[in-house]
PDB file of C-alpha atoms and ligand atoms in Angstrom:
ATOM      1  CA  UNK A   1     -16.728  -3.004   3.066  1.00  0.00           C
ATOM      2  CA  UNK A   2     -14.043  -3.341   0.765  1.00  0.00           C
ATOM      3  CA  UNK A   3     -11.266  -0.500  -0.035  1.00  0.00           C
ATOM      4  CA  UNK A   4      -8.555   0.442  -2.499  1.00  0.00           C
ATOM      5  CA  UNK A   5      -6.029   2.792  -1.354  1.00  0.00           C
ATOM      6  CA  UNK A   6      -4.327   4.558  -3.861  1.00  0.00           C
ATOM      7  CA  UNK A   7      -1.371   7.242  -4.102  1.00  0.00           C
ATOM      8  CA  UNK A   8       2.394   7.174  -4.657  1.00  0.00           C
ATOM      9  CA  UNK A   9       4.927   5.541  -2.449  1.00  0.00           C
ATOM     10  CA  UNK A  10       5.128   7.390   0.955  1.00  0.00           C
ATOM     11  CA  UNK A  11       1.635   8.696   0.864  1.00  0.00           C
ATOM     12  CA  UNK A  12       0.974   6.627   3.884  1.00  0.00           C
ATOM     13  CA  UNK A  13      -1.048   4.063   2.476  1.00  0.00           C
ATOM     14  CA  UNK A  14       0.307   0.891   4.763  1.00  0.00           C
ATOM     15  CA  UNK A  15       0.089   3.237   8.287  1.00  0.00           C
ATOM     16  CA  UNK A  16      -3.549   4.359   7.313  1.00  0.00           C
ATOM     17  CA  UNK A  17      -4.154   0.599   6.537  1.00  0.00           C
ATOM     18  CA  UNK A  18      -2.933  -0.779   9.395  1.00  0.00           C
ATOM     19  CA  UNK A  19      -5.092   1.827  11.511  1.00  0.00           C
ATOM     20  CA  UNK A  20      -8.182   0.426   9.620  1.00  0.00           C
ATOM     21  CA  UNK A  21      -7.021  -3.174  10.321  1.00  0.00           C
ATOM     22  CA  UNK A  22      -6.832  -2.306  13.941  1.00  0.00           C
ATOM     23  CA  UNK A  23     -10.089  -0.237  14.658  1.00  0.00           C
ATOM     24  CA  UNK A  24     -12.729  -2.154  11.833  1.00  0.00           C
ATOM     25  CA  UNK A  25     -11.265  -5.869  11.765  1.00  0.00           C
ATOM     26  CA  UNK A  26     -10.402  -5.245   8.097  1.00  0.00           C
ATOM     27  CA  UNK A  27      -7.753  -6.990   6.541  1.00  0.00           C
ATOM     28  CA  UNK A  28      -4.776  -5.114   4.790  1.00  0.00           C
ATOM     29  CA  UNK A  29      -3.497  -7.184   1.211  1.00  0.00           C
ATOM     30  CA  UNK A  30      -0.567  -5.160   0.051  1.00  0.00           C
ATOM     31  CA  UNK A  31       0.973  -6.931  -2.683  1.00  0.00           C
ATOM     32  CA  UNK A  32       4.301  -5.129  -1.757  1.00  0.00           C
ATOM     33  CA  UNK A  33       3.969  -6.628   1.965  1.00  0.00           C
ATOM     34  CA  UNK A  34       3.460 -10.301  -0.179  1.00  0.00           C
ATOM     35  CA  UNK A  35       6.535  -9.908  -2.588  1.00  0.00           C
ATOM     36  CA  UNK A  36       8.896  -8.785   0.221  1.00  0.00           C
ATOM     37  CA  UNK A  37       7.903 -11.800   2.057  1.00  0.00           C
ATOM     38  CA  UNK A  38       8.321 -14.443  -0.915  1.00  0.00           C
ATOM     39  CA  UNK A  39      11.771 -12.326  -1.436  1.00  0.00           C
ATOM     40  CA  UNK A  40      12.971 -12.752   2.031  1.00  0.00           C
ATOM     41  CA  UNK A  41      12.005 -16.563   2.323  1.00  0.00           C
ATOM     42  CA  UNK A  42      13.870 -17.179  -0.757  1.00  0.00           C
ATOM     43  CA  UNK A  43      10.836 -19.087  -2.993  1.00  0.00           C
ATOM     44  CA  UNK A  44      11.449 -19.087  -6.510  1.00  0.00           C
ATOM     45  CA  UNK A  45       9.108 -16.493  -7.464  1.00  0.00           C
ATOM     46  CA  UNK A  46      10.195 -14.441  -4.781  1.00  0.00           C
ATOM     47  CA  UNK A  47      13.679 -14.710  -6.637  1.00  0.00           C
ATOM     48  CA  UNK A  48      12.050 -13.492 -10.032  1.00  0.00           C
ATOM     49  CA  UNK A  49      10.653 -10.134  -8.384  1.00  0.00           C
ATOM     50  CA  UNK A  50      13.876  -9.372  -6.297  1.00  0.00           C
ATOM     51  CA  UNK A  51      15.420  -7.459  -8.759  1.00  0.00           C
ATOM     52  CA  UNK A  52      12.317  -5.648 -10.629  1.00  0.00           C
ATOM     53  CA  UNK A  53      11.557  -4.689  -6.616  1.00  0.00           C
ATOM     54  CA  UNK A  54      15.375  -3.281  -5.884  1.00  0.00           C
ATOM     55  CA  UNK A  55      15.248  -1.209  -9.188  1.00  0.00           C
ATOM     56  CA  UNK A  56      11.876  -0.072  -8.247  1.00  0.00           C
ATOM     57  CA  UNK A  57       9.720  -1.341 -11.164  1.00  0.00           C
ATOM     58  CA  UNK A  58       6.403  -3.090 -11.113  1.00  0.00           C
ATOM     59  CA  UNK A  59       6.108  -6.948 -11.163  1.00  0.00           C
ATOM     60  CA  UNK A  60       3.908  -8.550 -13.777  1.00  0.00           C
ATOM     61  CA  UNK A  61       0.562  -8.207 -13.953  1.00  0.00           C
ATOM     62  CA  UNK A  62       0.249 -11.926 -13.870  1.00  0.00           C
ATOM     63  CA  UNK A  63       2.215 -12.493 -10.261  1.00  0.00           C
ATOM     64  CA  UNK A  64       0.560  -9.820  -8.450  1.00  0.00           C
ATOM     65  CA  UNK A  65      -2.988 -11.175  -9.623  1.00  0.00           C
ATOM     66  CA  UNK A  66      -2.399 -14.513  -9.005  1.00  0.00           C
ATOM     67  CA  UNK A  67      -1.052 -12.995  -5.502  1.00  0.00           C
ATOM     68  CA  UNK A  68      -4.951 -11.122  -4.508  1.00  0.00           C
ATOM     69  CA  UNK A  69      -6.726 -14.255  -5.781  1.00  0.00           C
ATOM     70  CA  UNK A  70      -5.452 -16.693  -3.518  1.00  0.00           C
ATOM     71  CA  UNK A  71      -6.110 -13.956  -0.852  1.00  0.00           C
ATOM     72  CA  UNK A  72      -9.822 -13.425  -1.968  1.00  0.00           C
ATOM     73  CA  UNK A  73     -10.724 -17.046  -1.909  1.00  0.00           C
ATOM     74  CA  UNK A  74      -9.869 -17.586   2.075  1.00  0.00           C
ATOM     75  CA  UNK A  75     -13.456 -17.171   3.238  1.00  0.00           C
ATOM     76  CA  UNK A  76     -12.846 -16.241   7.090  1.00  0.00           C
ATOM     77  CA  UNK A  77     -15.122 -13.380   8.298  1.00  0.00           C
ATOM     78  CA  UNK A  78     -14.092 -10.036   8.698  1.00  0.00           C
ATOM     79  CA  UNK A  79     -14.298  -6.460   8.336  1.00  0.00           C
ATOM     80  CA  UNK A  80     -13.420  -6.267   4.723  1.00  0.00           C
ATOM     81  CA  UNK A  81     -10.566  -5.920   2.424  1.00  0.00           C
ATOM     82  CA  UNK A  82      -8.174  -2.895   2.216  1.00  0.00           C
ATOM     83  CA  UNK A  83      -6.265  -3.621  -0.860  1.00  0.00           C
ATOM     84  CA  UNK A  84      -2.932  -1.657  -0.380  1.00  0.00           C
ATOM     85  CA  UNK A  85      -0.436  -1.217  -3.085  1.00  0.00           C
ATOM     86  CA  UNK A  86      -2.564  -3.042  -5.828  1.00  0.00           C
ATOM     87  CA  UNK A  87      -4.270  -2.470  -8.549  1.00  0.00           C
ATOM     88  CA  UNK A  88      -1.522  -0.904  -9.755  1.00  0.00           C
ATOM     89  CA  UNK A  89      -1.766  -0.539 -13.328  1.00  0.00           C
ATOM     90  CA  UNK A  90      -5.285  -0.721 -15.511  1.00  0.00           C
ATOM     91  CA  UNK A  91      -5.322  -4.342 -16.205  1.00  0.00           C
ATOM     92  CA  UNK A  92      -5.153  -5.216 -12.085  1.00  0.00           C
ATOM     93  CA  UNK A  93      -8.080  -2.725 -11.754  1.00  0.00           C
ATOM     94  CA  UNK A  94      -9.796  -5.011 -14.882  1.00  0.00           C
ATOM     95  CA  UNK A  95      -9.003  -7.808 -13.196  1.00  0.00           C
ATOM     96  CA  UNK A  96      -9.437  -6.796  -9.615  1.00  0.00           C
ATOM     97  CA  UNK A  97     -13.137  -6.048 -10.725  1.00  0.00           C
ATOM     98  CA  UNK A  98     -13.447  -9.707 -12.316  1.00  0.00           C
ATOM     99  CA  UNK A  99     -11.842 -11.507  -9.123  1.00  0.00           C
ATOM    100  CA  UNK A 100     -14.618  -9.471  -6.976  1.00  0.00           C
ATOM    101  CA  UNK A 101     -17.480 -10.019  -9.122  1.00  0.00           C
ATOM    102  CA  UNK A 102     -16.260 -13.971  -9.322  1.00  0.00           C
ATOM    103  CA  UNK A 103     -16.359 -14.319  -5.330  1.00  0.00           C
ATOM    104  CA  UNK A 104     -20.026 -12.368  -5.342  1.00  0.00           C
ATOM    105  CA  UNK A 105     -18.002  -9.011  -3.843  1.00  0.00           C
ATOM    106  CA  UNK A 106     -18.070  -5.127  -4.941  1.00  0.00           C
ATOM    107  CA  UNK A 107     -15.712  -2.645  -4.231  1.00  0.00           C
ATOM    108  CA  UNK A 108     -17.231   0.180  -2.107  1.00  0.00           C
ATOM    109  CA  UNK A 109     -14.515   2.876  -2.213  1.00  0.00           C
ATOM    110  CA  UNK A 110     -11.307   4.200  -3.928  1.00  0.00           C
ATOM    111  CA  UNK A 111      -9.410   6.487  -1.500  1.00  0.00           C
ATOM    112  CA  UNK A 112      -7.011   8.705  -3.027  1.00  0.00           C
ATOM    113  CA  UNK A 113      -4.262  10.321  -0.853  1.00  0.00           C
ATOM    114  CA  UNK A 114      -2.654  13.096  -2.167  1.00  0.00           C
ATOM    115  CA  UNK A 115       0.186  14.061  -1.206  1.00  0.00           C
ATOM    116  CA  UNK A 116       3.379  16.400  -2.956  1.00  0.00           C
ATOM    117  CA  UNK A 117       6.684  15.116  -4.536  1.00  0.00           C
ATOM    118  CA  UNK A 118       9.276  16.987  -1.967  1.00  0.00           C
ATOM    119  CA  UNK A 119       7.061  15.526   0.557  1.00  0.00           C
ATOM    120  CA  UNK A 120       7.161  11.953  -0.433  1.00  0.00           C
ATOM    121  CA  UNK A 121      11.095  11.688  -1.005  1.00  0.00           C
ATOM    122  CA  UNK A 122      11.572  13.213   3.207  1.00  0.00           C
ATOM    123  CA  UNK A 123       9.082  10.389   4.351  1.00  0.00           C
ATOM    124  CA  UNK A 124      10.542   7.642   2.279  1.00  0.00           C
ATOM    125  CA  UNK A 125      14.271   8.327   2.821  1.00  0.00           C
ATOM    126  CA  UNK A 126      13.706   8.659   6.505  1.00  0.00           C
ATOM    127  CA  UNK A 127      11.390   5.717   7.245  1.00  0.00           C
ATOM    128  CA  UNK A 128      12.414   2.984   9.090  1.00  0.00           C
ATOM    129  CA  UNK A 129       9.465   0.008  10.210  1.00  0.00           C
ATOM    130  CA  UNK A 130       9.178  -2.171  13.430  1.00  0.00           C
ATOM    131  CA  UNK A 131      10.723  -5.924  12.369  1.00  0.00           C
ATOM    132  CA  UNK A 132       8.350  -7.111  14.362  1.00  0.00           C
ATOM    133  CA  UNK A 133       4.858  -5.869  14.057  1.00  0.00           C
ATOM    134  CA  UNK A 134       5.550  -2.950  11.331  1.00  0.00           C
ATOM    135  CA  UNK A 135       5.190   0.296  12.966  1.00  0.00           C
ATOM    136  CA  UNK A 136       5.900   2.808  10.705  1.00  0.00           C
ATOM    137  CA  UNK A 137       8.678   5.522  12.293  1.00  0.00           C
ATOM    138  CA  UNK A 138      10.472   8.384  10.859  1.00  0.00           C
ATOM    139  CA  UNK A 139      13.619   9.563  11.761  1.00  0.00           C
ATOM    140  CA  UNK A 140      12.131  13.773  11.340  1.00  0.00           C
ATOM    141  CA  UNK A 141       9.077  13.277  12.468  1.00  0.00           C
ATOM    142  CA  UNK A 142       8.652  10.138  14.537  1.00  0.00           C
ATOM    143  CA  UNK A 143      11.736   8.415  15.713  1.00  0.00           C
ATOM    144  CA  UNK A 144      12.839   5.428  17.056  1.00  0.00           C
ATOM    145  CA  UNK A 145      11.785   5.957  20.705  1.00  0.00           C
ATOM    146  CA  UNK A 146      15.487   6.718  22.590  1.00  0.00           C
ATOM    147  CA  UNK A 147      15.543   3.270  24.412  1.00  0.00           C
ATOM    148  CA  UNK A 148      15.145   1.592  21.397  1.00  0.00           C
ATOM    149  CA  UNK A 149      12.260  -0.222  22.275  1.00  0.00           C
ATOM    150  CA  UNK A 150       9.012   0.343  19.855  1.00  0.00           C
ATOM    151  CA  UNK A 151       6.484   1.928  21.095  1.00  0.00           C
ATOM    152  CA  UNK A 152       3.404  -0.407  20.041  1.00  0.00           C
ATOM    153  CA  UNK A 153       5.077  -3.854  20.603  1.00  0.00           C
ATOM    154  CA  UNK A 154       8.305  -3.094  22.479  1.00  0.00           C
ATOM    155  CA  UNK A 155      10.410  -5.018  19.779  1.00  0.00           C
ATOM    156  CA  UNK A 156      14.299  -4.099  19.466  1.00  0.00           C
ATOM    157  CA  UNK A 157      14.684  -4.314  15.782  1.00  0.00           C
ATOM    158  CA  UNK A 158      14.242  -1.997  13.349  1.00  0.00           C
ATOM    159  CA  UNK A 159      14.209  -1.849   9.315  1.00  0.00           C
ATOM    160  CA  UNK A 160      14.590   0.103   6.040  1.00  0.00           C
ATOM    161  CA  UNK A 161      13.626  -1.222   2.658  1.00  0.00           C
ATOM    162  CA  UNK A 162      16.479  -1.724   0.264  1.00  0.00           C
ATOM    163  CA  UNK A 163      14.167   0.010  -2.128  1.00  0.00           C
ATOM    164  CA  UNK A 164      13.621   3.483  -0.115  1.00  0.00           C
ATOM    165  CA  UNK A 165      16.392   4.792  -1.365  1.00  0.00           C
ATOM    166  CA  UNK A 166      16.747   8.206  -4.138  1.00  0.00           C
ATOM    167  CA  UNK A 167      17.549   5.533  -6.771  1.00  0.00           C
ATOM    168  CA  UNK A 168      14.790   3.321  -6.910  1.00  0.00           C
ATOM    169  CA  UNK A 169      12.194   6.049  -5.304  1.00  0.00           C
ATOM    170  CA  UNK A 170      12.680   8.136  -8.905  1.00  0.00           C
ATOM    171  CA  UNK A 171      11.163   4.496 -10.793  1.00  0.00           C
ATOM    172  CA  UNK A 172       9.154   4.287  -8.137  1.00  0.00           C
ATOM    173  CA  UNK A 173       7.282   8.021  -8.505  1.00  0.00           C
ATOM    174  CA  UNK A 174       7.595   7.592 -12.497  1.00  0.00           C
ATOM    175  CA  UNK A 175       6.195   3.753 -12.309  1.00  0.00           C
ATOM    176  CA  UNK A 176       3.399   5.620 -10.386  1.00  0.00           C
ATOM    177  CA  UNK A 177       2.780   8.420 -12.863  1.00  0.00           C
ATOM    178  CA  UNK A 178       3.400   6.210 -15.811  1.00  0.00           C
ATOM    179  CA  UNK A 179       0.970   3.337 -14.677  1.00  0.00           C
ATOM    180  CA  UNK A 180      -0.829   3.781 -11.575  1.00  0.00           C
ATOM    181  CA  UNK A 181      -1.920   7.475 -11.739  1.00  0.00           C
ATOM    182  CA  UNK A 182      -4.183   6.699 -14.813  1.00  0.00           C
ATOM    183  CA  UNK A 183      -6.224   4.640 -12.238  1.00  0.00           C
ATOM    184  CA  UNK A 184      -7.550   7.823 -10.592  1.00  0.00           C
ATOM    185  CA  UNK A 185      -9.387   8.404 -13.814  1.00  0.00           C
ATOM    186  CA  UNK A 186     -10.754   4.650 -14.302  1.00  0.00           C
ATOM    187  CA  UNK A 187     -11.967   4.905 -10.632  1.00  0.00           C
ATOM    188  CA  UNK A 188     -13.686   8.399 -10.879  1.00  0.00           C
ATOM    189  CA  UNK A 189     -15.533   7.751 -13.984  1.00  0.00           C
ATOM    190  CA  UNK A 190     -17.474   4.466 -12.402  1.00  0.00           C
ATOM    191  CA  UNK A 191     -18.266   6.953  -9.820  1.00  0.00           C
ATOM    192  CA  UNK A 192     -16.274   5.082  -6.914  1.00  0.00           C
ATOM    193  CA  UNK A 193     -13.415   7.614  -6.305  1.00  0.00           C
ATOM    194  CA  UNK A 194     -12.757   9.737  -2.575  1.00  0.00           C
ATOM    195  CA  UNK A 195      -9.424  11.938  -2.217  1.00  0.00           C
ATOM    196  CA  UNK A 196      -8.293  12.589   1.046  1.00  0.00           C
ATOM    197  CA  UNK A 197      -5.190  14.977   1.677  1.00  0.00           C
ATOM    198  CA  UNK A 198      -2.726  12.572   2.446  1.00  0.00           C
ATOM    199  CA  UNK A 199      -0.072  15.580   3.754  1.00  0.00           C
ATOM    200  CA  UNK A 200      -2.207  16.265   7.305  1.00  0.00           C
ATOM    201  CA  UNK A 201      -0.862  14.311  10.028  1.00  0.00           C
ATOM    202  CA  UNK A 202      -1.637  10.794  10.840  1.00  0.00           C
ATOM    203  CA  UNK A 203      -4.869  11.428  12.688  1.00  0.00           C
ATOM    204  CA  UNK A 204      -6.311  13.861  10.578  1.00  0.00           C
ATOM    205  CA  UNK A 205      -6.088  11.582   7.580  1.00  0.00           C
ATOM    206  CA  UNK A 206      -7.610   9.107   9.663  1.00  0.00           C
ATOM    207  CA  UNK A 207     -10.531  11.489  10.484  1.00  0.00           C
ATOM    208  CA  UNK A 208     -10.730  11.896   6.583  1.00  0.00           C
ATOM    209  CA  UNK A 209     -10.627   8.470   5.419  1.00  0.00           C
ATOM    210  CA  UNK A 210     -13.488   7.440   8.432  1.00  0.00           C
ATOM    211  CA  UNK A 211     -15.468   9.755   7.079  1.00  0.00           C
ATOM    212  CA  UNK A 212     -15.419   8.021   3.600  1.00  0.00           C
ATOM    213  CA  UNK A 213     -16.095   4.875   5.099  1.00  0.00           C
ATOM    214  CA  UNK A 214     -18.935   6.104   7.311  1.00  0.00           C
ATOM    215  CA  UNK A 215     -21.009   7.543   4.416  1.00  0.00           C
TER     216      UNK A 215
HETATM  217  P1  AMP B 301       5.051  -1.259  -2.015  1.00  0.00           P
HETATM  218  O1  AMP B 301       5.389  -1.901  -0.729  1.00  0.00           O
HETATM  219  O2  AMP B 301       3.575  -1.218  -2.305  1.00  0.00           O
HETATM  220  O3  AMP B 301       5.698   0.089  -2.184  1.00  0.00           O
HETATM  221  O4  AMP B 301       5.671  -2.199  -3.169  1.00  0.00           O
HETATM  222  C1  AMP B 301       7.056  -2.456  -3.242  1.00  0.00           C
HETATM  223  C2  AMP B 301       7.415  -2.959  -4.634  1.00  0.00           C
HETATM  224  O5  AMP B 301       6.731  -4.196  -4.904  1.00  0.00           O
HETATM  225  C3  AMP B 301       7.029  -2.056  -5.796  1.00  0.00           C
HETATM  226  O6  AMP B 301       7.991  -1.045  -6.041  1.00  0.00           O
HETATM  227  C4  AMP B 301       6.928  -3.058  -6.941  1.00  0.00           C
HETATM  228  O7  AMP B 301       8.220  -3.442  -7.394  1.00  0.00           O
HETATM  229  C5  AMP B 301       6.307  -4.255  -6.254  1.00  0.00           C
HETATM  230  N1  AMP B 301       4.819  -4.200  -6.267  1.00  0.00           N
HETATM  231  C6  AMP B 301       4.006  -4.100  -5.190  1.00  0.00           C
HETATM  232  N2  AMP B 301       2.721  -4.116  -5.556  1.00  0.00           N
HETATM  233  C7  AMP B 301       2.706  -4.224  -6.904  1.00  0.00           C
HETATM  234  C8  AMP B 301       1.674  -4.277  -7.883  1.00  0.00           C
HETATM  235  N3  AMP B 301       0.379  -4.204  -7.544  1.00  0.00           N
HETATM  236  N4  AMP B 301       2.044  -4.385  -9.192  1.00  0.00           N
HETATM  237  C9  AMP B 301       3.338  -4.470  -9.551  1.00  0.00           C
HETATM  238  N5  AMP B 301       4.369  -4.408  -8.693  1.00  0.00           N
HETATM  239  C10 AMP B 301       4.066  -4.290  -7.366  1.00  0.00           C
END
């Protein structure tokens, strides 16, 4: 089964993701995931998104696609694909559809999590990740355990992205709006569109997206 999630930075896409990854054997692509890794090991491309990332813009249509197709054409098994963070704009979700079609896929559900403004701009100015295996903390509602150890791999380090901050989130939310939101239309009119209420807490969103996927 393969899944887009969709909704604005902070709506919990990458935790949900990584749930699904953990209990189905699916595998999470989130182009943001790829870009901050060509950014931190320095490649050239990596060098050509650093900026557009820090200001909070999208990347080109072209280096995010050319991203999900070398990811689609590794044939290991698994559980299927939860494509996190892309398509982003109309001509991803064109292409997205092409790529699938090409490697004899479909795309069995669109998850929408909704979630308000205020509420996205607390999570993403207090959310800090596990260096090591990505656990997503928050320092309101789920801090860094006191003996700074974290709690699902028991690694010491711990990170913020240079982009969650009020600066770049304001791009960020109208990049979404201006771009991305349109896709909620696209993916309700061929008939492949879920929303889920993004704003419940980690487990009942879980609950909700399970029952998507189980229908
Ligand atoms: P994310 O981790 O999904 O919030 O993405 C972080 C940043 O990477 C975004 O603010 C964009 O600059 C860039 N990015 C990630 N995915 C895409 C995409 N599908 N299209 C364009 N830019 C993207």
């Amino acid at each position: 089964m393969n899944i887009i999630l969709l909704g604005p930075p902070g709506a919990g896409k990458g935790t949900q993701a990584r749930h699904l990854v953990e209990t189905r054997g699916m595998v999470q692509l989130s182009t943001g995931d790829m870009l901050r890794e060509a950014k931190d090991s320095g490649t050239e491309m990596g060098n050509i998104v650093a900026d557009v990332m820090a200001r909070g813009a999208l990347v080109t249509d072209e280096i995010v696609i050319g991203l999900i197709r070398e990811k689609l054409a590794d044939k290991t098994e698994h559980g299927g694909f939860i494509f996190d963070g892309f398509p982003r704009t109309l001509p991803q979700a064109d292409a997205l559809g092409a790529l699938m079609e090409a490697e004899g896929q479909s795309l069995d559900a669109v998850i929408e999590m909704r979630v308000d403004d205020e509420a996205l701009v607390d999570r993403i100015t207090a959310r800090s990740t596990c260096g090591s295996c990505g656990e997503v903390y928050n320092d309101n509602t789920k801090p860094i355990p006191a003996d700074g150890k974290c709690t699902s791999c028991g690694g010491t380090e711990f990170k913020r992205r240079a982009d969650d901050n009020e600066e770049s989130l304001k791009n960020r939310l109208m990049a979404y709006y201006k771009q991305t939101s349109p896709l909620i239309g696209y993916y309700y009119a061929k008939g492949m569109l879920s929303s889920v209420n993004g704003l419940g807490t980690m487990e009942a969103v879980q609950v909700d997206i399970a029952a998507v996927l189980d229908r």
